[in-house]
Short mmCIF file of C-alpha atoms in Angstrom, two decimals:
data_model
loop_
_atom_site.label_atom_id
_atom_site.label_comp_id
_atom_site.label_asym_id
_atom_site.label_seq_id
_atom_site.Cartn_x
_atom_site.Cartn_y
_atom_site.Cartn_z
CA MET A 1 -32.65 -31.62 12.62
CA SER A 2 -35.95 -30.42 11.20
CA ALA A 3 -36.71 -30.94 7.53
CA ALA A 4 -37.60 -27.25 7.18
CA GLU A 5 -34.07 -25.98 7.95
CA ARG A 6 -33.10 -23.21 5.55
CA PRO A 7 -29.73 -23.43 3.74
CA GLU A 8 -28.40 -20.25 5.37
CA ASP A 9 -29.31 -21.59 8.82
CA ARG A 10 -27.49 -24.78 7.98
CA GLU A 11 -24.43 -22.80 6.91
CA GLU A 12 -24.55 -20.73 10.08
CA ARG A 13 -24.82 -23.91 12.18
CA LEU A 14 -21.83 -25.46 10.38
CA ASN A 15 -19.81 -22.28 10.88
CA ARG A 16 -20.52 -22.39 14.60
CA ILE A 17 -19.46 -26.01 14.79
CA PHE A 18 -16.20 -25.29 12.96
CA ARG A 19 -15.46 -22.36 15.25
CA VAL A 20 -15.70 -24.73 18.22
CA LEU A 21 -13.80 -27.54 16.48
CA ARG A 22 -10.93 -25.19 15.73
CA PHE A 23 -10.11 -25.12 19.42
CA VAL A 24 -11.46 -28.47 20.54
CA LEU A 25 -9.69 -30.65 17.95
CA PRO A 26 -6.08 -29.52 18.60
CA LEU A 27 -6.71 -29.63 22.35
CA ALA A 28 -8.15 -33.14 22.11
CA ILE A 29 -5.18 -34.35 20.05
CA GLY A 30 -2.81 -32.79 22.58
CA ALA A 31 -4.64 -34.40 25.49
CA VAL A 32 -4.60 -37.82 23.82
CA LEU A 33 -0.87 -37.56 23.07
CA LEU A 34 -0.02 -36.41 26.60
CA PHE A 35 -2.11 -39.20 28.08
CA ALA A 36 -0.45 -41.80 25.85
CA TRP A 37 2.96 -40.41 26.75
CA GLU A 38 2.26 -40.59 30.50
CA TYR A 39 0.77 -44.07 30.09
CA VAL A 40 3.79 -45.44 28.20
CA VAL A 41 6.21 -43.92 30.74
CA ARG A 42 4.35 -45.53 33.65
CA ALA A 43 3.51 -48.86 32.01
CA LYS A 44 7.08 -49.45 30.85
CA ASP A 45 8.50 -47.92 34.01
CA ILE A 46 10.84 -45.66 32.02
CA PRO A 47 13.22 -43.79 34.38
CA PRO A 48 12.94 -39.95 34.37
CA TYR A 49 16.55 -39.52 33.11
CA ILE A 50 15.54 -41.38 29.93
CA LEU A 51 12.06 -39.92 29.38
CA PRO A 52 10.05 -38.08 32.03
CA GLY A 53 6.26 -38.11 31.81
CA PRO A 54 4.19 -34.94 31.35
CA VAL A 55 3.10 -34.95 34.99
CA LEU A 56 6.70 -34.92 36.22
CA ILE A 57 7.59 -32.18 33.73
CA TRP A 58 4.70 -30.08 34.98
CA LYS A 59 5.78 -30.63 38.59
CA THR A 60 9.35 -29.68 37.70
CA LEU A 61 8.08 -26.53 36.02
CA ILE A 62 6.26 -25.54 39.23
CA ASN A 63 9.06 -26.59 41.64
CA ASP A 64 11.89 -25.00 39.63
CA TRP A 65 9.90 -21.87 38.81
CA THR A 66 12.14 -19.74 41.05
CA SER A 67 15.18 -20.51 38.91
CA LEU A 68 13.39 -20.87 35.57
CA TYR A 69 11.44 -17.61 35.80
CA PRO A 70 14.51 -15.31 35.97
CA SER A 71 15.93 -17.20 33.00
CA LEU A 72 12.69 -16.71 31.07
CA VAL A 73 12.84 -13.00 31.84
CA ASN A 74 16.47 -12.86 30.69
CA THR A 75 15.72 -14.62 27.41
CA LEU A 76 12.67 -12.44 26.78
CA ARG A 77 14.62 -9.30 27.60
CA LEU A 78 17.30 -10.33 25.11
CA THR A 79 14.64 -11.18 22.50
CA VAL A 80 12.80 -7.90 22.92
CA SER A 81 15.98 -5.77 22.84
CA ALA A 82 17.23 -7.60 19.76
CA LEU A 83 13.87 -7.14 18.07
CA ALA A 84 13.77 -3.45 18.99
CA VAL A 85 17.23 -2.86 17.55
CA ALA A 86 16.26 -4.93 14.50
CA ILE A 87 13.15 -2.81 13.93
CA VAL A 88 15.04 0.46 14.22
CA GLY A 89 18.00 -0.77 12.17
CA GLY A 90 15.88 -2.54 9.55
CA VAL A 91 13.51 0.37 9.02
CA VAL A 92 16.22 3.03 8.98
CA LEU A 93 18.30 1.04 6.51
CA ALA A 94 15.22 0.32 4.34
CA VAL A 95 14.41 4.04 4.26
CA LEU A 96 18.00 4.79 3.23
CA PHE A 97 17.72 2.14 0.50
CA ALA A 98 14.50 3.72 -0.73
CA GLN A 99 16.10 7.17 -0.82
CA SER A 100 19.22 6.15 -2.67
CA LYS A 101 19.68 3.32 -5.10
CA LEU A 102 23.42 3.74 -4.62
CA ILE A 103 23.22 2.93 -0.91
CA GLU A 104 21.02 -0.07 -1.65
CA LEU A 105 23.39 -1.40 -4.29
CA SER A 106 26.37 -0.96 -1.96
CA LEU A 107 24.92 -2.45 1.20
CA PHE A 108 22.25 -4.96 0.26
CA PRO A 109 24.68 -7.80 -0.59
CA TYR A 110 26.18 -7.53 2.90
CA ALA A 111 22.73 -7.72 4.47
CA VAL A 112 22.19 -10.92 2.49
CA ILE A 113 25.54 -12.32 3.60
CA LEU A 114 24.65 -11.61 7.23
CA GLN A 115 21.37 -13.41 6.71
CA VAL A 116 22.60 -16.53 4.91
CA THR A 117 25.56 -17.21 7.20
CA PRO A 118 24.29 -19.56 9.94
CA ILE A 119 24.29 -17.71 13.24
CA VAL A 120 25.48 -20.83 15.09
CA ALA A 121 28.69 -20.63 13.08
CA VAL A 122 29.23 -16.90 13.63
CA ALA A 123 28.18 -16.65 17.26
CA PRO A 124 31.45 -18.05 18.75
CA LEU A 125 33.45 -15.44 16.83
CA ILE A 126 31.19 -12.63 17.93
CA LEU A 127 31.56 -13.84 21.51
CA ILE A 128 35.33 -13.69 21.18
CA TYR A 129 35.50 -10.22 19.66
CA VAL A 130 32.77 -8.49 21.66
CA ASP A 131 33.95 -8.16 25.27
CA ASP A 132 30.60 -7.64 26.91
CA THR A 133 28.72 -10.96 26.72
CA SER A 134 25.27 -9.41 26.92
CA ILE A 135 26.11 -7.15 23.97
CA ALA A 136 27.51 -10.13 22.05
CA LEU A 137 24.26 -12.01 22.63
CA LEU A 138 22.29 -8.98 21.48
CA VAL A 139 24.35 -8.75 18.28
CA CYS A 140 23.72 -12.45 17.50
CA ALA A 141 19.95 -12.21 18.02
CA TRP A 142 19.83 -8.95 16.08
CA ILE A 143 21.59 -10.44 13.04
CA VAL A 144 18.92 -13.13 12.80
CA ALA A 145 15.94 -10.83 13.37
CA PHE A 146 16.84 -7.83 11.30
CA PHE A 147 16.85 -9.18 7.74
CA PRO A 148 13.11 -9.91 7.31
CA ILE A 149 12.35 -6.41 8.53
CA LEU A 150 14.90 -4.85 6.17
CA SER A 151 13.88 -6.81 3.10
CA ASN A 152 10.12 -6.56 3.68
CA THR A 153 10.21 -2.86 4.46
CA THR A 154 12.41 -2.17 1.44
CA LEU A 155 9.93 -4.00 -0.76
CA GLY A 156 7.02 -2.13 0.84
CA LEU A 157 8.62 1.30 0.43
CA ASN A 158 9.09 0.59 -3.27
CA SER A 159 5.55 -0.75 -3.70
CA ALA A 160 3.76 2.58 -3.46
CA ASP A 161 1.24 3.07 -6.28
CA HIS A 162 3.09 4.55 -9.25
CA ASN A 163 0.28 7.03 -9.98
CA LEU A 164 0.24 8.19 -6.36
CA VAL A 165 3.97 8.81 -6.62
CA ASN A 166 3.22 10.94 -9.71
CA LEU A 167 0.49 12.75 -7.81
CA PHE A 168 2.91 13.66 -5.01
CA GLN A 169 5.38 14.85 -7.66
CA LEU A 170 2.65 16.94 -9.28
CA TYR A 171 1.92 18.75 -6.02
CA GLY A 172 5.63 19.38 -5.46
CA ALA A 173 5.90 17.07 -2.44
CA THR A 174 9.30 16.97 -0.76
CA ARG A 175 11.12 13.66 -0.29
CA TRP A 176 10.21 13.73 3.35
CA GLN A 177 6.50 14.28 2.57
CA THR A 178 6.48 11.46 0.03
CA LEU A 179 8.13 9.19 2.58
CA ARG A 180 5.84 10.13 5.44
CA PHE A 181 2.48 10.33 3.69
CA LEU A 182 2.96 7.74 0.94
CA ARG A 183 5.87 5.31 1.19
CA LEU A 184 5.72 4.55 4.90
CA PRO A 185 1.97 3.86 5.02
CA ALA A 186 2.23 1.80 1.82
CA ALA A 187 5.05 -0.22 3.40
CA MET A 188 3.07 -0.89 6.59
CA PRO A 189 1.56 -4.29 5.62
CA TYR A 190 4.96 -5.49 4.38
CA PHE A 191 6.72 -4.24 7.51
CA LEU A 192 4.19 -5.97 9.76
CA GLY A 193 4.62 -9.21 7.81
CA GLY A 194 8.37 -8.95 8.37
CA LEU A 195 7.83 -8.13 12.03
CA ARG A 196 5.86 -11.32 12.62
CA ILE A 197 8.71 -13.38 11.19
CA ALA A 198 11.35 -11.31 12.97
CA GLY A 199 9.64 -11.76 16.35
CA GLY A 200 10.04 -15.51 16.14
CA LEU A 201 13.55 -15.22 14.71
CA ALA A 202 14.64 -12.88 17.50
CA LEU A 203 13.72 -15.58 20.02
CA ILE A 204 15.55 -18.23 18.01
CA GLY A 205 18.56 -15.93 17.68
CA ALA A 206 18.52 -15.25 21.42
CA VAL A 207 18.39 -18.95 22.30
CA VAL A 208 21.09 -19.89 19.78
CA ALA A 209 23.33 -17.10 21.06
CA GLU A 210 22.81 -18.24 24.65
CA PHE A 211 23.72 -21.80 23.65
CA ALA A 212 26.85 -20.58 21.93
CA ALA A 213 27.79 -18.40 24.90
CA GLY A 214 27.31 -21.32 27.25
CA ALA A 215 28.73 -19.59 30.31
CA GLY A 216 26.05 -18.70 32.84
CA GLY A 217 26.86 -15.69 34.93
CA THR A 218 24.08 -13.57 36.31
CA ALA A 219 22.26 -13.03 33.03
CA SER A 220 21.70 -16.65 32.10
CA GLY A 221 18.71 -17.43 29.91
CA LEU A 222 16.59 -20.48 29.24
CA ALA A 223 19.13 -21.98 26.82
CA TYR A 224 21.68 -22.01 29.60
CA ARG A 225 19.15 -23.72 31.89
CA ILE A 226 18.76 -26.43 29.25
CA LEU A 227 22.54 -26.88 28.91
CA GLU A 228 23.01 -26.92 32.66
CA ALA A 229 20.17 -29.41 33.23
CA GLY A 230 21.60 -31.56 30.42
CA TYR A 231 24.99 -31.78 32.15
CA ARG A 232 23.20 -32.95 35.29
CA LEU A 233 20.96 -35.37 33.39
CA ASN A 234 18.01 -33.43 34.79
CA ILE A 235 15.82 -34.28 31.79
CA PRO A 236 12.49 -33.07 33.30
CA ARG A 237 14.02 -29.64 33.75
CA MET A 238 15.23 -29.60 30.13
CA PHE A 239 11.67 -30.22 29.03
CA ALA A 240 10.33 -27.56 31.39
CA ALA A 241 12.70 -24.94 29.96
CA LEU A 242 11.84 -26.04 26.43
CA ILE A 243 8.13 -25.56 27.13
CA LEU A 244 8.78 -22.02 28.33
CA ILE A 245 10.71 -21.22 25.13
CA SER A 246 7.85 -22.57 23.01
CA LEU A 247 5.28 -20.62 24.98
CA ALA A 248 7.32 -17.46 24.60
CA GLY A 249 7.42 -18.01 20.83
CA ILE A 250 3.67 -18.57 20.65
CA VAL A 251 2.95 -15.45 22.70
CA ILE A 252 5.27 -13.33 20.52
CA PHE A 253 3.63 -14.61 17.34
CA ALA A 254 0.11 -14.08 18.70
CA PHE A 255 1.02 -10.59 19.85
CA PHE A 256 2.26 -9.48 16.44
CA THR A 257 -0.67 -11.14 14.69
CA LEU A 258 -2.95 -9.03 16.87
CA VAL A 259 -0.91 -5.88 16.21
CA THR A 260 -1.09 -6.53 12.46
CA HIS A 261 -4.81 -7.04 12.59
CA LEU A 262 -5.40 -3.85 14.60
CA ALA A 263 -3.16 -1.77 12.36
CA LEU A 264 -4.60 -2.97 9.06
CA ARG A 265 -8.20 -3.91 9.75
CA ARG A 266 -9.64 -0.68 8.43
CA TRP A 267 -8.02 -0.69 5.01
CA HIS A 268 -5.91 -3.67 4.03
CA GLU A 269 -7.28 -6.70 2.15
CA SER A 270 -5.53 -9.15 4.45
CA ALA A 271 -7.35 -7.90 7.54
CA MET A 272 -10.77 -7.18 6.04
CA LYS A 273 -13.92 -9.03 6.89
CA ARG A 274 -15.69 -10.17 3.73
CA GLU A 275 -19.41 -10.51 3.41
CA ASN A 276 -19.16 -13.17 0.72
CA MET B 1 -6.32 36.30 -25.80
CA ARG B 2 -3.37 34.51 -24.23
CA PRO B 3 -3.81 30.75 -23.85
CA VAL B 4 -3.68 28.99 -20.50
CA VAL B 5 -1.11 26.55 -21.78
CA GLU B 6 0.74 26.46 -25.06
CA LEU B 7 2.73 23.52 -26.42
CA SER B 8 5.02 24.38 -29.34
CA GLY B 9 6.98 21.87 -31.34
CA VAL B 10 6.94 19.37 -28.51
CA ASP B 11 8.67 16.02 -29.03
CA LYS B 12 8.72 13.21 -26.55
CA VAL B 13 11.14 10.32 -27.03
CA PHE B 14 11.04 7.57 -24.43
CA SER B 15 14.27 6.15 -23.05
CA ASN B 16 13.78 3.02 -25.19
CA GLY B 17 13.94 5.19 -28.32
CA THR B 18 10.24 5.22 -29.16
CA THR B 19 8.98 8.57 -30.35
CA ALA B 20 5.71 9.00 -28.48
CA VAL B 21 4.92 12.51 -29.67
CA ARG B 22 6.39 14.53 -32.54
CA GLY B 23 6.09 18.24 -33.30
CA LEU B 24 3.01 18.82 -31.22
CA ASN B 25 1.45 22.28 -31.23
CA LEU B 26 -1.53 22.91 -29.01
CA ALA B 27 -2.82 26.07 -27.39
CA VAL B 28 -5.65 25.78 -24.90
CA GLN B 29 -7.67 28.89 -24.14
CA ALA B 30 -9.14 29.76 -20.75
CA GLY B 31 -12.55 28.20 -20.21
CA GLU B 32 -12.21 25.62 -22.97
CA PHE B 33 -13.25 22.02 -22.49
CA VAL B 34 -10.78 20.25 -24.78
CA SER B 35 -10.91 16.52 -25.42
CA LEU B 36 -7.81 14.71 -26.66
CA LEU B 37 -9.24 11.87 -28.73
CA GLY B 38 -7.39 9.07 -30.43
CA PRO B 39 -6.68 5.36 -30.61
CA SER B 40 -4.75 3.80 -27.78
CA GLY B 41 -1.02 4.40 -28.05
CA CYS B 42 -1.39 7.69 -29.91
CA GLY B 43 0.32 9.61 -27.11
CA LYS B 44 -2.70 11.44 -25.73
CA SER B 45 -1.98 10.40 -22.16
CA THR B 46 1.68 11.28 -22.72
CA VAL B 47 0.63 14.79 -23.78
CA LEU B 48 -1.43 15.16 -20.62
CA ARG B 49 1.41 13.98 -18.42
CA MET B 50 3.84 16.36 -20.13
CA ILE B 51 1.46 19.24 -19.45
CA ALA B 52 1.32 18.12 -15.82
CA GLY B 53 5.13 18.23 -15.72
CA LEU B 54 5.46 14.48 -15.24
CA GLY B 55 8.30 12.88 -17.18
CA GLY B 56 9.67 15.92 -18.98
CA ILE B 57 9.83 16.67 -22.71
CA THR B 58 12.53 15.92 -25.25
CA ARG B 59 12.21 19.02 -27.47
CA GLY B 60 10.01 22.09 -27.76
CA THR B 61 8.40 24.22 -25.07
CA ILE B 62 5.37 24.22 -22.85
CA GLY B 63 4.44 27.79 -21.98
CA TRP B 64 2.13 29.08 -19.27
CA PRO B 65 1.39 32.66 -20.36
CA GLN B 66 -1.13 33.26 -17.58
CA ALA B 67 0.60 31.52 -14.68
CA SER B 68 2.62 33.21 -11.96
CA HIS B 69 6.29 32.30 -11.71
CA ASP B 70 8.53 31.46 -8.79
CA ALA B 71 11.80 33.19 -7.95
CA THR B 72 13.76 31.11 -10.45
CA GLY B 73 11.31 31.88 -13.26
CA GLN B 74 9.64 28.48 -13.16
CA PRO B 75 5.93 28.70 -13.98
CA LEU B 76 3.55 27.72 -11.19
CA PRO B 77 0.42 26.59 -13.01
CA GLN B 78 -2.56 25.71 -10.83
CA LEU B 79 -3.23 22.14 -11.91
CA GLY B 80 -5.51 19.35 -10.90
CA PHE B 81 -4.96 15.84 -12.24
CA VAL B 82 -7.43 12.95 -12.37
CA PHE B 83 -5.95 9.57 -13.27
CA GLN B 84 -7.61 6.72 -15.10
CA GLU B 85 -7.78 4.86 -11.79
CA PRO B 86 -9.10 6.62 -8.70
CA THR B 87 -5.55 6.39 -7.25
CA LEU B 88 -6.64 6.89 -3.65
CA MET B 89 -4.59 6.05 -0.59
CA PRO B 90 -6.37 2.99 0.85
CA TRP B 91 -5.12 3.68 4.37
CA ALA B 92 -6.61 7.17 4.47
CA THR B 93 -10.21 8.30 4.87
CA VAL B 94 -12.03 10.22 2.13
CA PHE B 95 -11.30 13.41 4.07
CA ASP B 96 -7.57 12.67 4.29
CA ASN B 97 -7.40 11.70 0.62
CA VAL B 98 -8.94 15.00 -0.43
CA TYR B 99 -6.82 16.85 2.14
CA LEU B 100 -3.60 15.44 0.63
CA PRO B 101 -2.82 18.21 -1.93
CA LEU B 102 -3.50 20.89 0.71
CA ARG B 103 -1.45 19.05 3.32
CA LEU B 104 1.46 18.89 0.88
CA LYS B 105 1.17 22.65 0.47
CA GLY B 106 1.32 23.10 4.24
CA VAL B 107 -2.34 24.01 4.82
CA SER B 108 -3.47 23.03 8.31
CA ARG B 109 -6.23 20.49 8.76
CA ARG B 110 -8.41 23.11 10.39
CA ASP B 111 -8.05 25.58 7.52
CA ALA B 112 -8.61 22.82 4.96
CA GLY B 113 -11.85 21.64 6.59
CA PRO B 114 -14.31 24.03 4.92
CA VAL B 115 -12.60 23.62 1.52
CA ILE B 116 -12.86 19.84 1.73
CA THR B 117 -16.48 19.96 2.86
CA GLY B 118 -17.14 22.21 -0.13
CA VAL B 119 -15.51 20.04 -2.80
CA LEU B 120 -17.04 16.86 -1.37
CA ALA B 121 -20.47 18.50 -1.52
CA GLN B 122 -19.79 19.52 -5.10
CA VAL B 123 -19.08 15.95 -6.16
CA GLY B 124 -22.04 14.62 -4.17
CA LEU B 125 -20.12 12.92 -1.38
CA SER B 126 -21.23 14.92 1.67
CA GLY B 127 -21.21 12.72 4.75
CA PHE B 128 -18.58 10.30 3.44
CA GLU B 129 -15.63 12.15 5.03
CA LYS B 130 -14.81 9.31 7.42
CA SER B 131 -15.29 6.43 4.96
CA TYR B 132 -12.35 4.44 3.71
CA PRO B 133 -11.97 4.00 -0.08
CA ARG B 134 -12.68 0.27 0.10
CA ALA B 135 -16.20 1.02 1.31
CA LEU B 136 -16.96 3.05 -1.82
CA SER B 137 -18.16 2.00 -5.28
CA GLY B 138 -16.02 2.63 -8.37
CA GLY B 139 -17.99 5.74 -9.27
CA MET B 140 -17.74 7.15 -5.75
CA LYS B 141 -13.98 6.55 -5.68
CA MET B 142 -13.70 8.51 -8.92
CA ARG B 143 -15.70 11.33 -7.31
CA VAL B 144 -13.22 11.40 -4.42
CA SER B 145 -10.43 11.57 -6.98
CA ILE B 146 -12.13 14.54 -8.68
CA ALA B 147 -12.73 16.22 -5.31
CA ARG B 148 -9.03 15.82 -4.51
CA ALA B 149 -8.10 17.44 -7.85
CA LEU B 150 -10.43 20.36 -7.05
CA ALA B 151 -9.15 20.83 -3.48
CA THR B 152 -6.40 23.26 -4.51
CA SER B 153 -8.88 25.29 -6.64
CA PRO B 154 -6.93 24.72 -9.86
CA SER B 155 -7.62 26.75 -12.97
CA LEU B 156 -6.74 23.85 -15.27
CA LEU B 157 -8.06 20.34 -14.72
CA LEU B 158 -6.32 17.46 -16.51
CA MET B 159 -8.29 14.24 -16.78
CA ASP B 160 -6.75 11.03 -18.16
CA GLU B 161 -9.58 8.74 -19.32
CA PRO B 162 -11.13 9.07 -15.87
CA PHE B 163 -14.32 7.15 -16.60
CA ALA B 164 -13.00 4.43 -18.91
CA ALA B 165 -13.31 1.73 -16.26
CA LEU B 166 -16.81 2.69 -15.12
CA ASP B 167 -20.15 1.33 -16.26
CA GLU B 168 -22.23 3.27 -18.78
CA ILE B 169 -24.83 4.60 -16.33
CA THR B 170 -22.23 5.83 -13.84
CA ARG B 171 -20.21 7.34 -16.67
CA LEU B 172 -23.13 9.37 -18.06
CA LYS B 173 -23.91 10.70 -14.58
CA LEU B 174 -20.28 11.65 -13.96
CA ASN B 175 -20.09 13.33 -17.38
CA ASN B 176 -22.90 15.67 -16.33
CA ASP B 177 -21.28 16.27 -12.96
CA VAL B 178 -17.95 17.16 -14.56
CA LEU B 179 -19.72 19.64 -16.84
CA ASP B 180 -21.41 21.18 -13.79
CA VAL B 181 -18.09 21.53 -11.97
CA TRP B 182 -16.47 23.00 -15.09
CA ALA B 183 -19.23 25.61 -15.43
CA GLU B 184 -19.49 26.49 -11.75
CA ARG B 185 -15.74 26.91 -11.27
CA ALA B 186 -15.06 28.44 -14.70
CA LEU B 187 -12.40 25.78 -15.19
CA THR B 188 -10.33 24.91 -18.20
CA VAL B 189 -10.39 21.16 -18.80
CA ILE B 190 -8.18 18.91 -20.90
CA PHE B 191 -9.87 15.53 -21.07
CA VAL B 192 -8.27 12.44 -22.58
CA THR B 193 -10.70 9.87 -23.93
CA HIS B 194 -11.04 7.22 -26.59
CA SER B 195 -14.82 7.63 -26.80
CA VAL B 196 -16.18 9.75 -29.63
CA TYR B 197 -19.58 10.04 -27.90
CA GLU B 198 -18.12 11.14 -24.60
CA SER B 199 -15.87 13.72 -26.22
CA VAL B 200 -18.69 15.25 -28.29
CA TYR B 201 -21.03 15.38 -25.30
CA LEU B 202 -18.49 17.06 -23.04
CA SER B 203 -16.27 19.27 -25.12
CA ASN B 204 -16.41 22.50 -27.01
CA ARG B 205 -13.22 21.46 -28.80
CA ILE B 206 -11.90 18.06 -29.82
CA VAL B 207 -8.27 17.49 -30.76
CA VAL B 208 -7.89 14.23 -32.70
CA MET B 209 -4.52 12.52 -32.48
CA ALA B 210 -2.91 9.76 -34.54
CA ALA B 211 0.21 7.63 -34.24
CA PRO B 212 2.95 6.73 -34.81
CA PRO B 213 4.44 9.07 -33.86
CA GLY B 214 1.78 10.88 -31.80
CA ARG B 215 0.58 14.03 -33.52
CA VAL B 216 -2.51 16.19 -33.95
CA VAL B 217 -4.48 15.38 -37.10
CA ALA B 218 -7.72 17.30 -36.57
CA ASP B 219 -8.98 20.13 -34.37
CA ILE B 220 -12.77 20.26 -34.32
CA ARG B 221 -14.93 22.86 -32.61
CA ILE B 222 -18.23 21.63 -31.11
CA ASP B 223 -20.56 24.62 -31.35
CA ALA B 224 -23.39 23.36 -29.23
CA PRO B 225 -24.72 25.37 -26.31
CA TYR B 226 -24.27 24.46 -22.63
CA PRO B 227 -25.75 23.23 -20.37
CA ARG B 228 -26.00 19.95 -22.19
CA ASP B 229 -28.39 17.23 -21.14
CA GLU B 230 -30.11 14.08 -22.36
CA ALA B 231 -31.96 16.10 -25.00
CA PHE B 232 -28.60 17.04 -26.52
CA ARG B 233 -27.52 13.41 -26.51
CA THR B 234 -30.44 12.51 -28.80
CA SER B 235 -30.33 15.64 -30.97
CA ALA B 236 -29.48 15.71 -34.68
CA LEU B 237 -26.67 18.19 -33.92
CA TYR B 238 -25.05 15.70 -31.53
CA ASN B 239 -25.34 12.96 -34.13
CA ASP B 240 -23.83 15.15 -36.83
CA TYR B 241 -20.87 15.98 -34.62
CA CYS B 242 -20.39 12.34 -33.69
CA ARG B 243 -20.31 11.47 -37.38
CA THR B 244 -17.81 14.24 -38.16
CA VAL B 245 -15.53 13.29 -35.29
CA SER B 246 -15.81 9.57 -36.08
CA ALA B 247 -14.77 10.29 -39.67
CA ALA B 248 -11.79 12.33 -38.44
CA LEU B 249 -10.84 9.50 -36.10
CA ALA B 250 -11.16 6.94 -38.92
CA ASP B 251 -8.86 9.12 -41.04
CA ALA B 252 -6.45 9.28 -38.12
CA MET B 253 -6.42 5.51 -37.76
CA SER B 254 -5.77 4.96 -41.47
CA ALA B 255 -3.14 7.72 -41.70
CA PRO B 256 0.18 6.28 -42.84
CA PRO B 257 2.89 6.34 -40.18
CA LEU B 258 5.37 9.19 -40.57
CA ALA B 259 8.89 8.25 -41.47
CA ALA B 260 11.07 8.11 -38.38
#
């Protein structure tokens, strides 16, 4: 490093280094852990039904892909449908709440009850009362995913600038106009925040529901693969299915983070680039 | 001559029981630039909001002798309102913010285009149509807010301490611009302020209010010619008026509260 380096150059250089470290450090830690794991498994000669090494898990993932892939698709399909229904249901209900305090007062406690009751405890009942298993699964995943969307969107719809509300009133705006041009855009950042949480929860709800359902059938998801592999003491396969669930969660989160950024980058504080 | 708006015996009692305004009489003539001046909490903003039809009144009447009426006999005054804050929609461009009042009235974007270009030019913001509010300075945001109020071509412009949060230099510039707009459009303006100097510079009539409860304590005519400029700001006439108005305001502040 030359003695004549200017402070802003130094800052720029440090920024570049941190940008690289942000990816390199976690990857390095992961590599070290995986290596240590594989080493311990081999050195101690641990049998695969106790703890398989990363290499075996990877091989299992490749070899069992033909049975794991359809399960991944099933779980994702359940997650996405549950999330879609949660978005529609959550937003529609939030809009109703914003239109009428009476509706909010009547229904909000039940939304809270749905949210605070552990889905694992409710899922068996839902599976008994809903004949169609795929619909029962959808209901379970939906219950978990819908609350953050409802509560965030409700908060957002009520967060519109008070003076802007007055302005709309002054120009004789209809309810629909106020909703469309003011409340919905104002609720957008809140809704997107809820969506990011709900995306992850929809996956969790889907997996929990699949666990509770147990029975395979044609539409069996990754949770069922884990159960099934567990009964057969096929531990590498349990890990392989688990990895797919984690990856699905990461992709869902990254996707909604990107959507949030794209939707808000032009106006919202959270997505703005700052010069200082 | 019939006034643009006439408040007679207006009371405003808030839901918590506070009497914000009591027995207010105020008639504003067409073409007047009226400042409502008073200490904070004297109800001047409340008066403005009542005129704008926000929040309703407890007693008395607000008449619009010159306005047209709808089928049910409700007056349809042509109002523009400028808040203390710019109150822009952060998710919308400057164009869309100014378009808002026209959009709410069902005017198509195409038809609104020339109007919006016109009002933006008048407030000195030509070329900023596609900017978002966050890219603008405080003064420019206020100009967008004024442009939005002008978009519907109102005959009466209500301004609620619009420049209180701006720096001195920006405020003086905007004062002149508001006077230009007022003259060019032959507007009537009701301007709420707590600044004696601003009210004397701008207005041809100053209504001094006191509290509690909010009421009019002085009504002072400023007989100085327009257009007004920096020369007026340093003239003896301006100083005399500032002194008169300051004295009226001091009286207002020391006035004993009325019995409830």
